[in-house]
Short mmCIF file of C-alpha atoms in Angstrom, two decimals:
data_model
loop_
_atom_site.label_atom_id
_atom_site.label_comp_id
_atom_site.label_asym_id
_atom_site.label_seq_id
_atom_site.Cartn_x
_atom_site.Cartn_y
_atom_site.Cartn_z
CA UNK A 1 96.58 66.05 115.49
CA UNK A 2 95.39 64.22 118.58
CA UNK A 3 91.79 63.07 118.18
CA UNK A 4 89.62 62.30 121.22
CA UNK A 5 85.98 61.33 121.34
CA UNK A 6 83.89 63.00 124.06
CA UNK A 7 80.24 63.03 125.05
CA UNK A 8 78.23 65.97 126.28
CA UNK A 9 79.39 67.18 129.74
CA UNK A 10 82.74 65.43 129.37
CA UNK A 11 85.98 67.40 129.42
CA UNK A 12 89.54 67.30 128.31
CA UNK A 13 92.50 68.77 130.17
CA UNK A 14 95.29 70.60 128.35
CA UNK A 15 98.20 70.64 130.75
CA UNK A 16 97.15 71.00 134.36
CA UNK A 17 95.23 74.27 134.18
CA UNK A 18 93.21 74.37 130.94
CA UNK A 19 89.92 72.49 130.85
CA UNK A 20 87.64 72.29 127.83
CA UNK A 21 84.15 70.95 128.51
CA UNK A 22 81.53 69.91 125.95
CA UNK A 23 78.50 71.74 127.39
CA UNK A 24 75.96 70.72 124.79
CA UNK A 25 75.61 69.32 121.30
CA UNK A 26 72.70 70.43 119.14
CA UNK A 27 72.71 69.43 115.50
CA UNK A 28 75.99 70.67 114.03
CA UNK A 29 76.67 73.10 116.88
CA UNK A 30 78.81 72.22 119.85
CA UNK A 31 78.90 74.51 122.86
CA UNK A 32 82.28 74.52 124.61
CA UNK A 33 83.14 75.77 128.06
CA UNK A 34 86.78 76.72 128.54
CA UNK A 35 88.48 77.28 131.87
CA UNK A 36 91.98 78.64 131.53
CA UNK A 37 94.36 80.91 133.43
CA UNK A 38 93.40 84.54 132.93
CA UNK A 39 96.65 85.28 131.06
CA UNK A 40 95.54 83.07 128.18
CA UNK A 41 93.71 84.63 125.23
CA UNK A 42 90.89 82.56 123.81
CA UNK A 43 89.43 83.52 120.42
CA UNK A 44 87.32 82.04 117.71
CA UNK A 45 89.92 81.13 115.10
CA UNK A 46 88.29 83.06 112.26
CA UNK A 47 88.35 86.25 114.32
CA UNK A 48 92.07 85.85 115.03
CA UNK A 49 92.73 85.22 111.32
CA UNK A 50 90.71 88.31 110.40
CA UNK A 51 92.79 90.47 112.75
CA UNK A 52 96.00 88.97 111.34
CA UNK A 53 94.86 89.70 107.81
CA UNK A 54 93.74 93.21 108.68
CA UNK A 55 97.13 93.98 110.24
CA UNK A 56 98.80 92.88 107.00
CA UNK A 57 96.49 95.17 105.04
CA UNK A 58 97.17 98.02 107.44
CA UNK A 59 100.94 98.07 106.84
CA UNK A 60 101.46 101.48 105.38
CA UNK A 61 104.06 102.29 102.79
CA UNK A 62 103.13 105.93 102.55
CA UNK A 63 105.74 108.60 102.94
CA UNK A 64 105.04 111.38 105.41
CA UNK A 65 104.29 113.70 102.47
CA UNK A 66 101.79 111.27 100.94
CA UNK A 67 100.10 110.71 104.26
CA UNK A 68 99.93 114.43 104.99
CA UNK A 69 98.45 114.99 101.56
CA UNK A 70 95.70 112.45 102.23
CA UNK A 71 95.13 113.80 105.71
CA UNK A 72 94.94 117.38 104.45
CA UNK A 73 91.36 116.53 103.44
CA UNK A 74 90.70 116.07 107.12
CA UNK A 75 91.78 119.66 107.78
CA UNK A 76 89.67 120.90 104.88
CA UNK A 77 86.64 119.09 106.25
CA UNK A 78 87.29 120.57 109.66
CA UNK A 79 87.65 124.07 108.30
CA UNK A 80 84.44 123.77 106.33
CA UNK A 81 82.67 122.76 109.50
CA UNK A 82 84.12 125.76 111.29
CA UNK A 83 82.84 128.10 108.61
CA UNK A 84 79.28 126.91 109.02
CA UNK B 1 119.44 105.07 119.28
CA UNK B 2 118.96 105.33 115.53
CA UNK B 3 116.10 103.51 113.81
CA UNK B 4 115.02 103.27 110.18
CA UNK B 5 111.42 104.16 109.39
CA UNK B 6 109.53 104.04 106.14
CA UNK B 7 107.70 107.28 106.84
CA UNK B 8 110.19 109.50 108.61
CA UNK B 9 113.50 108.10 107.30
CA UNK B 10 116.26 107.59 109.83
CA UNK B 11 115.35 108.91 113.25
CA UNK B 12 116.74 109.07 116.75
CA UNK B 13 114.63 107.64 119.54
CA UNK B 14 115.19 107.35 123.27
CA UNK B 15 115.43 103.84 124.75
CA UNK B 16 112.77 105.05 127.14
CA UNK B 17 110.30 105.54 124.26
CA UNK B 18 110.36 101.86 123.29
CA UNK B 19 107.19 99.94 124.07
CA UNK B 20 107.47 96.21 124.49
CA UNK B 21 104.76 94.04 122.93
CA UNK B 22 105.68 90.73 124.62
CA UNK B 23 103.46 88.72 122.24
CA UNK B 24 104.13 90.74 119.10
CA UNK B 25 100.90 91.51 117.26
CA UNK B 26 98.79 89.10 115.18
CA UNK B 27 100.53 88.58 111.85
CA UNK B 28 103.78 90.05 113.23
CA UNK B 29 104.60 87.88 116.20
CA UNK B 30 108.33 88.53 115.93
CA UNK B 31 107.89 92.30 116.20
CA UNK B 32 108.07 93.05 119.88
CA UNK B 33 109.49 96.56 120.14
CA UNK B 34 107.69 99.61 118.82
CA UNK B 35 107.68 103.35 119.17
CA UNK B 36 104.69 105.66 118.78
CA UNK B 37 105.39 108.74 116.68
CA UNK B 38 102.86 111.56 116.28
CA UNK B 39 102.58 112.63 112.64
CA UNK B 40 102.48 116.26 113.69
CA UNK B 41 101.57 118.22 116.79
CA UNK B 42 98.06 119.01 115.57
CA UNK B 43 97.27 115.74 113.75
CA UNK B 44 95.09 113.14 115.47
CA UNK B 45 97.02 110.48 113.53
CA UNK B 46 100.02 108.67 114.98
CA UNK B 47 102.37 106.02 113.70
CA UNK B 48 103.21 102.72 115.37
CA UNK B 49 106.67 101.84 114.11
CA UNK B 50 108.65 98.67 114.73
CA UNK B 51 112.18 99.55 115.79
CA UNK B 52 113.63 96.48 114.07
CA UNK B 53 111.70 96.35 110.77
CA UNK B 54 111.48 99.55 108.81
CA UNK B 55 108.49 98.33 106.80
CA UNK B 56 106.35 97.45 109.84
CA UNK B 57 104.52 100.76 110.15
CA UNK B 58 100.91 101.31 111.13
CA UNK B 59 98.82 104.47 111.20
CA UNK B 60 96.68 104.83 114.32
CA UNK B 61 94.13 107.17 115.85
CA UNK B 62 92.74 107.72 119.31
CA UNK B 63 89.34 106.08 118.72
CA UNK B 64 87.57 108.14 121.38
CA UNK B 65 88.16 111.32 119.32
CA UNK B 66 86.45 109.80 116.29
CA UNK B 67 83.86 107.54 117.92
CA UNK B 68 82.76 109.27 121.14
CA UNK B 69 80.55 106.31 122.10
CA UNK B 70 83.39 103.80 121.84
CA UNK B 71 83.38 101.90 125.08
CA UNK B 72 85.46 98.81 125.69
CA UNK B 73 86.13 96.37 128.48
CA UNK B 74 89.59 94.88 128.50
CA UNK B 75 89.78 91.13 128.97
CA UNK B 76 91.69 89.92 132.03
CA UNK B 77 94.46 88.56 129.81
CA UNK B 78 95.26 92.12 128.71
CA UNK B 79 94.99 93.64 132.19
CA UNK B 80 97.37 90.97 133.46
CA UNK B 81 99.92 91.17 130.63
CA UNK B 82 100.00 94.99 130.68
CA UNK B 83 100.12 95.10 134.50
CA UNK B 84 97.25 97.56 134.59
CA UNK B 85 95.99 98.42 138.05
CA UNK B 86 93.33 100.88 136.89
CA UNK B 87 91.64 101.06 133.47
CA UNK B 88 92.47 104.80 133.26
CA UNK B 89 96.17 103.93 133.04
CA UNK B 90 95.67 102.45 129.59
CA UNK B 91 96.10 104.36 126.35
CA UNK B 92 93.88 103.10 123.54
CA UNK B 93 94.66 103.37 119.84
CA UNK B 94 93.04 101.93 116.73
CA UNK B 95 94.87 100.91 113.57
CA UNK B 96 93.69 102.67 110.41
CA UNK B 97 93.90 101.29 106.89
CA UNK B 98 94.51 104.59 105.12
CA UNK B 99 92.96 104.91 101.68
CA UNK B 100 92.76 107.74 99.26
CA UNK B 101 90.34 109.48 99.43
CA UNK B 102 90.49 109.51 103.20
CA UNK B 103 86.81 108.73 103.67
CA UNK B 104 87.41 105.27 102.14
CA UNK B 105 89.72 104.44 105.06
CA UNK B 106 88.73 101.91 107.70
CA UNK B 107 89.45 101.65 111.39
CA UNK B 108 89.93 98.43 113.34
CA UNK B 109 87.73 98.96 116.39
CA UNK B 110 87.61 95.25 117.17
CA UNK B 111 91.30 94.92 117.98
CA UNK B 112 92.62 98.07 119.65
CA UNK B 113 96.27 98.62 120.53
CA UNK B 114 96.42 99.05 124.30
CA UNK B 115 99.47 100.67 125.89
CA UNK B 116 100.43 100.95 129.53
CA UNK B 117 102.73 103.95 129.25
CA UNK B 118 104.42 103.82 132.64
CA UNK B 119 105.29 100.12 132.21
CA UNK B 120 106.15 100.58 128.50
CA UNK B 121 104.01 97.56 127.65
CA UNK B 122 101.64 97.07 124.75
CA UNK B 123 99.25 94.50 123.32
CA UNK B 124 96.77 94.29 120.49
CA UNK B 125 93.62 93.16 122.23
CA UNK B 126 90.97 91.20 120.33
CA UNK B 127 87.60 92.20 121.77
CA UNK B 128 84.70 89.78 121.87
CA UNK B 129 82.22 92.63 121.47
CA UNK B 130 79.82 92.31 118.53
CA UNK B 131 79.39 96.12 118.41
CA UNK B 132 82.89 96.65 117.04
CA UNK B 133 84.15 95.64 113.62
CA UNK B 134 87.55 95.20 112.03
CA UNK B 135 86.61 97.43 109.10
CA UNK B 136 84.73 100.37 110.55
CA UNK B 137 84.40 103.29 108.13
CA UNK B 138 86.58 106.21 109.24
CA UNK B 139 84.22 108.93 110.33
CA UNK B 140 85.92 112.29 110.35
CA UNK B 141 85.34 114.19 113.58
CA UNK B 142 83.34 117.38 113.39
CA UNK B 143 85.29 120.26 114.82
CA UNK B 144 83.42 122.27 117.37
CA UNK B 145 82.19 125.60 116.04
CA UNK B 146 84.06 128.19 118.07
CA UNK B 147 81.62 131.09 117.68
CA UNK B 148 78.63 128.98 118.70
#
């Protein structure tokens, strides 16, 4: 990993079109400003990891019959509402 | 073409039904081609199936049917990748972690699957909107009472 030391208001360039600026440093919090081409996604890492993990959990191994059986409760709930 | 699916067995799809996810989806970056299969005509649930990996199968819903106040703004990265000219062109789906009983299921409202149907392009978009969570309890929609 490349390690650079920067002060507040200083920047680094990643390639020619991504700029990361240290906006402020307060205690253990650093505020970053990021300028990047609009095609580039920028996320807090823990959010990206959460989505990755959730997608793994969401893989379904249900058969159509099993899924329909679970979803049949949805129809029951709907019918009960209709009867009211 | 023939594809293998975990839920529907072997099935025939049209090349034209394949949606390209140029970036894959988080956790499945190699999976770039999917089809969307409705579970049945009347069901609000659909399946997002990889055409290359049988086991890569997700259950999805249209979030607006279940959460009428759901309201998202797509980041420019998504608009650009999906070649969207107008927001109305986008189809929005949410991945469901299906549990039994159904009311234990959760819906990922933070990272919707966005499809541009005419371009056959898709992307899972991670929203930076604190209102929406990865594990939102599935709230079953109330059907409208027909006789008032």
